[in-house]
Amino acid sequence: MARSPQKKTSAPASGNAVTADLVAVLVAVTDGTPKIMTIAGGSALPSGPFEFTHRSLQTALRAWVEAQTGHPLGYVEQLYTFADRGRSGDARTPHSVSISYLGLTREDQVGEGFEAHWSGWYDYFPWEDHRAGTPVCLAKMIAPKLKTWAKAAPSPTLQRERWQRCAITFGLEDRGWNEELVLQRYELLYEALLIPEAGRAHDREAPIVPGKPMTADHRRILATGIARLRAKIKYRPVVFELMPAEFTLLQLQRSVEALAGRLVHKQNFRRLMEQQELVEETGAMAADTVGRPAKLFRFRHAVLAERAVVGTKLPLSRT
Amino acid sequence: MARSPQKKTSAPASGNAVTADLVAVLVAVTDGTPKIMTIAGGSALPSGPFEFTHRSLQTALRAWVEAQTGHPLGYVEQLYTFADRGRSGDARTPHSVSISYLGLTREDQVGEGFEAHWSGWYDYFPWEDHRAGTPVCLAKMIAPKLKTWAKAAPSPTLQRERWQRCAITFGLEDRGWNEELVLQRYELLYEALLIPEAGRAHDREAPIVPGKPMTADHRRILATGIARLRAKIKYRPVVFELMPAEFTLLQLQRSVEALAGRLVHKQNFRRLMEQQELVEETGAMAADTVGRPAKLFRFRHAVLAERAVVGTKLPLSRT
DNA sequence: CATCTTATGCTCAAGGAGAGTATAAATGGT
DNA sequence: ACCATTTATACTCTCCTTGAGCATAAGATG
């Protein structure tokens, strides 16, 4: 089947040949800590060349992750395709297209003898964890530095606009924290040169914000993945991919909170779970617990066949 | 800056060289009809090779669309990257990665002397337009054929599962229409071999569903774009990219309805517009109208700077 | 038994969303 | 002039959702 005329009349394939890479954001949640699979001492996301022996990108990613971790991948979703030369540095390297994916697993599913390292994702984004209230680094370090950056704009109008952008994306000045703006926040810090990856790293005076950096644009890809996942859990039952087969409602709640980076109202969370019929009792009770023992639940896989849209809404507080 | 170790130790670039193509879903709304830019007599989306002279994919797309249509592009968003060999047919062609984009413009913005053709998007997806109630072809043709397909499953359990999937994605048996499931519906029809693109086209007996086909996987890409746009208008003020500078609230409503493929409650729509402060009066009134003249409004660009999340919610009916 | 901790059931109030009624302002026909 | 028709615009009403809090139950520990 012929493609479009445009393509037929275009330059030969060798003219714009590129290499295709896969980059994976593999997420697990262990003990209420969201983790991502990393390599190179936690400074890079797992990535590799795309093998065209596979039928599709998804198949390639699954096979590749399985080879790396020794376990099949549950939920997989494409994130974004990057081809920016600007950030990757050297223009003389062969052009590369990076196709990034988000994958959900459990840490314990990784086979023995594999080089998988799991790093807490808040190591890379300390300002994103609002479970214990607004992080200290946000108010004490990031906000002031953003203010300085805003004030450095050429005109008063631009200064105000810059600061307004900062205030919105970081929820400053009582605007309320929006946990989904992960990428926007990273991009803003990048633009303000508060992130090592933004270059100017040789500038020792550069005011750098806390948070572990990553190779190339991997931290940006990670931010994309976190943002996507935080949005997704609200309208698709994907949290369960990160849970063991049986769990208590509190464990489930803790996982949701870990991903969202903020706390939810316990009773309302249970109400949502019940009325949405996402889970069912196993009949067993949790063992080895403090306090009153909780019922064990399992995910009702049937809901996937029953309804098109089901989510784990976040019963947030208005305050 | 070095990339991950995985990449360093991988095969040389020539080993997995591919060509990168851009495919664009360019949307406009004219007189309450959503349209897409097409080439080749409406059988393909505009596409072409990615020129690495540009800094990023977005820049490349913008420049390319501008060259094609003679007008700058407003809103641009990446859709999906395809590399499936399975559907493109010949395995001997050079491997290609197609990066698709969604772009919003207005039909009248296309310059003279360009070969842009605008086709109504419901020509390709007749079953997606529910503005005048459930389309006839859905009840009369699609539903029965899906039922036949479901019954062709090997076991009774599989038959039931198939039919349940169909009923959910197409809103059959009083389940309610979900306008966002555009891609799922297309994929289901594809799987059921009711779509010419699914191959078996030589089979004259094949029960084919109404709707204009497209080259390669372009109709799938279009479905992805429509689905994305239908979801997006609910939480981002992107409709305004498709509107003229000044418009009446009814015109705005008609555009939203055109995209969503379903009607909304007029009074509630106005209430939403007002309380969200997305628009402001220009002071002028619409001319050349039937009935009472309406106030003209314009988009309040300031909201983009004021709030992070603003949407054109659909005040749908519960029935 | 007092206390701590988690589990679980229930109520309340404010806001949002779906739906309907009523009125206003234009046009065109008789 | 009057009326039907069409669109614009203002309000009201009710049900459901959602944020929030109170109260009680059931285990462990000292």
XYZ file of C-alpha atoms in Angstrom, chain A residues 5-275:
271
model
C 2.663 11.378 -2.422
C 4.701 13.688 -0.228
C 6.765 10.786 0.865
C 7.246 9.348 -2.572
C 8.729 12.537 -3.864
C 10.902 13.139 -0.838
C 14.621 12.642 -0.469
C 15.896 9.052 -0.350
C 15.747 7.297 2.982
C 19.463 7.603 3.561
C 19.100 11.350 3.548
C 17.320 11.509 6.847
C 18.299 8.240 8.455
C 18.287 8.227 12.229
C 18.679 5.755 15.022
C 15.746 4.882 17.208
C 16.165 4.400 20.942
C 13.792 3.224 23.579
C 13.856 4.850 26.995
C 11.796 3.330 29.781
C 10.307 4.815 32.905
C 9.644 1.660 34.923
C 7.713 2.354 38.072
C 7.165 0.301 41.206
C 5.860 1.232 44.626
C 7.428 -0.391 47.662
C 6.410 0.470 51.202
C 4.787 3.688 50.151
C 7.789 4.836 48.139
C 7.496 5.249 44.383
C 10.586 3.920 42.662
C 11.960 3.877 39.173
C 14.405 1.511 37.573
C 17.727 3.183 36.917
C 21.154 2.273 35.597
C 24.581 3.871 35.852
C 24.346 4.452 39.569
C 20.965 6.053 39.341
C 22.027 8.667 36.831
C 20.139 7.312 33.839
C 16.956 5.581 32.843
C 17.267 2.191 31.188
C 17.545 2.721 27.449
C 18.696 0.920 24.371
C 18.403 0.716 20.610
C 15.134 -0.340 19.092
C 15.394 -3.738 17.427
C 13.326 -3.875 14.297
C 12.935 -7.593 14.626
C 9.843 -6.857 16.672
C 6.392 -6.260 15.340
C 5.800 -3.070 17.234
C 7.375 -0.687 19.668
C 5.353 -2.113 22.528
C 6.504 -5.629 21.767
C 10.092 -4.475 21.545
C 9.882 -2.719 24.879
C 8.285 -5.658 26.627
C 10.866 -8.094 25.334
C 13.665 -5.785 26.227
C 12.456 -5.077 29.751
C 11.917 -8.760 30.299
C 15.494 -9.455 29.276
C 16.703 -6.755 31.620
C 14.638 -7.501 34.692
C 13.684 -11.112 34.244
C 10.005 -10.456 34.576
C 7.155 -9.571 32.236
C 5.832 -6.074 32.243
C 2.272 -5.311 33.243
C 0.932 -2.017 32.014
C 2.800 -0.207 29.248
C 2.100 3.168 27.708
C 3.971 5.383 25.281
C 5.122 8.665 26.725
C 6.768 10.947 24.251
C 9.198 10.998 21.369
C 12.129 13.346 21.644
C 14.389 14.468 18.854
C 15.631 17.751 20.241
C 19.206 18.310 19.242
C 19.421 21.381 21.404
C 19.610 19.570 24.680
C 21.545 16.488 23.696
C 24.646 18.533 22.985
C 26.898 17.457 20.163
C 25.391 18.088 16.750
C 27.824 15.744 15.053
C 26.536 12.571 16.631
C 24.134 10.631 14.438
C 20.646 11.954 14.825
C 18.617 9.980 17.237
C 14.954 9.698 18.014
C 14.179 8.633 21.571
C 10.839 6.989 22.105
C 9.996 6.852 25.782
C 7.632 4.526 27.548
C 5.993 4.278 30.932
C 5.788 0.813 32.438
C 4.345 -0.401 35.726
C 5.646 -3.385 37.722
C 6.476 -4.424 41.235
C 9.928 -4.298 42.669
C 9.797 -7.863 43.925
C 9.065 -9.083 40.432
C 12.593 -8.373 39.312
C 14.507 -11.613 38.922
C 17.741 -12.403 40.689
C 21.062 -11.610 39.122
C 19.866 -8.646 37.144
C 21.413 -5.257 37.310
C 18.241 -3.404 38.073
C 18.528 -0.640 40.606
C 15.488 0.961 42.054
C 15.702 4.597 43.066
C 13.037 6.608 44.825
C 11.628 9.058 42.338
C 11.511 11.841 44.891
C 15.323 11.698 44.987
C 15.115 13.355 41.595
C 12.177 15.605 42.399
C 12.248 16.449 46.130
C 9.810 19.307 45.605
C 7.154 16.931 44.311
C 6.485 15.123 47.595
C 3.784 16.968 49.518
C 2.661 14.101 51.709
C 4.189 15.643 54.794
C 3.083 19.117 53.830
C 4.901 21.526 51.563
C 8.528 20.364 51.259
C 11.006 22.572 53.048
C 13.146 22.955 49.944
C 10.231 24.439 48.049
C 9.618 27.342 50.383
C 13.211 27.825 51.516
C 15.166 27.319 48.311
C 13.105 27.021 45.159
C 10.611 29.824 45.699
C 13.266 32.452 46.522
C 15.412 31.430 43.576
C 12.437 31.575 41.243
C 11.675 35.012 42.601
C 15.211 36.102 41.851
C 14.885 34.710 38.355
C 11.563 36.450 37.822
C 13.057 39.741 38.910
C 15.856 39.313 36.408
C 13.434 39.722 33.522
C 14.014 42.799 31.369
C 10.735 44.633 31.947
C 8.330 44.943 34.905
C 5.593 43.313 32.832
C 7.784 40.342 32.034
C 8.825 40.153 35.659
C 5.205 39.911 36.737
C 4.415 37.328 34.082
C 7.377 35.207 35.054
C 6.454 35.271 38.703
C 2.833 34.491 37.963
C 3.910 31.454 35.983
C 6.087 30.320 38.880
C 3.325 30.873 41.407
C 0.815 28.892 39.366
C 2.990 25.905 38.558
C 4.449 25.641 42.074
C 1.287 26.586 43.922
C 2.908 29.562 45.603
C 1.015 32.334 47.373
C -1.932 30.153 48.414
C -2.706 29.038 44.911
C -2.930 25.391 45.818
C -0.617 22.611 44.751
C -1.449 20.866 41.477
C 0.333 17.522 41.552
C -0.030 16.989 37.815
C 2.214 19.851 36.747
C 5.406 17.824 37.219
C 6.732 18.477 33.743
C 5.851 22.153 33.739
C 7.702 22.592 37.027
C 10.776 20.832 35.699
C 10.726 22.857 32.505
C 10.386 26.049 34.479
C 13.355 25.223 36.700
C 15.263 24.293 33.573
C 14.406 27.598 31.963
C 15.487 29.406 35.114
C 18.792 27.538 34.934
C 18.261 26.077 38.389
C 18.804 22.541 37.098
C 22.280 21.152 36.351
C 21.082 19.601 33.083
C 20.356 23.074 31.772
C 24.055 23.501 31.099
C 26.049 26.377 32.564
C 27.120 23.718 35.029
C 30.676 25.031 34.876
C 29.276 28.175 36.363
C 30.047 27.475 39.989
C 27.944 30.408 41.051
C 24.815 28.949 39.477
C 22.075 28.613 42.064
C 21.205 24.953 41.882
C 18.084 23.436 43.341
C 18.089 20.141 45.307
C 17.367 16.927 43.432
C 19.589 14.362 41.767
C 20.332 15.118 38.119
C 20.323 12.608 35.276
C 22.064 11.988 31.990
C 20.913 13.943 28.951
C 17.175 14.576 29.096
C 16.336 11.541 31.205
C 15.056 13.594 34.095
C 12.705 15.374 31.752
C 11.443 12.026 30.507
C 10.983 10.926 34.104
C 9.022 14.077 34.827
C 6.823 13.291 31.831
C 6.238 9.812 33.171
C 5.364 10.956 36.675
C 2.986 13.553 35.337
C 1.289 11.024 33.110
C 0.937 8.497 35.894
C -0.422 11.052 38.356
C -3.054 12.010 35.828
C -3.802 8.441 34.830
C -4.567 7.017 38.250
C -7.542 9.345 38.419
C -9.415 7.862 35.515
C -7.952 4.407 34.983
C -7.416 1.644 37.561
C -3.681 1.436 36.976
C -2.602 1.581 40.626
C -3.414 -2.074 40.910
C -0.563 -2.911 38.556
C 1.720 -1.706 41.318
C 0.015 -3.649 44.124
C 0.463 -7.228 45.252
C -2.408 -9.607 44.547
C -3.938 -8.937 47.955
C -3.782 -5.730 49.910
C -5.561 -3.703 52.543
C -7.350 -0.507 51.687
C -4.758 1.463 53.619
C -1.950 -0.077 51.609
C -3.787 0.863 48.451
C -4.306 4.355 49.768
C -0.627 4.682 50.631
C 0.338 3.700 47.105
C -1.989 6.257 45.606
C -0.630 8.869 47.965
C 2.914 7.889 47.100
C 2.276 8.430 43.416
C 0.246 11.595 43.816
C 2.659 13.008 46.361
C -0.147 14.124 48.620
C -2.464 12.725 51.254
C -6.081 11.785 50.760
C -9.031 11.619 53.142
C -9.139 8.063 54.424
C -12.877 7.571 54.840
C -13.683 9.205 51.539
C -11.094 7.080 49.816
C -12.806 3.962 51.112
C -16.166 5.293 50.068
C -14.897 5.788 46.528
C -13.388 2.323 46.403
C -16.618 0.742 47.540
C -19.050 2.610 45.362
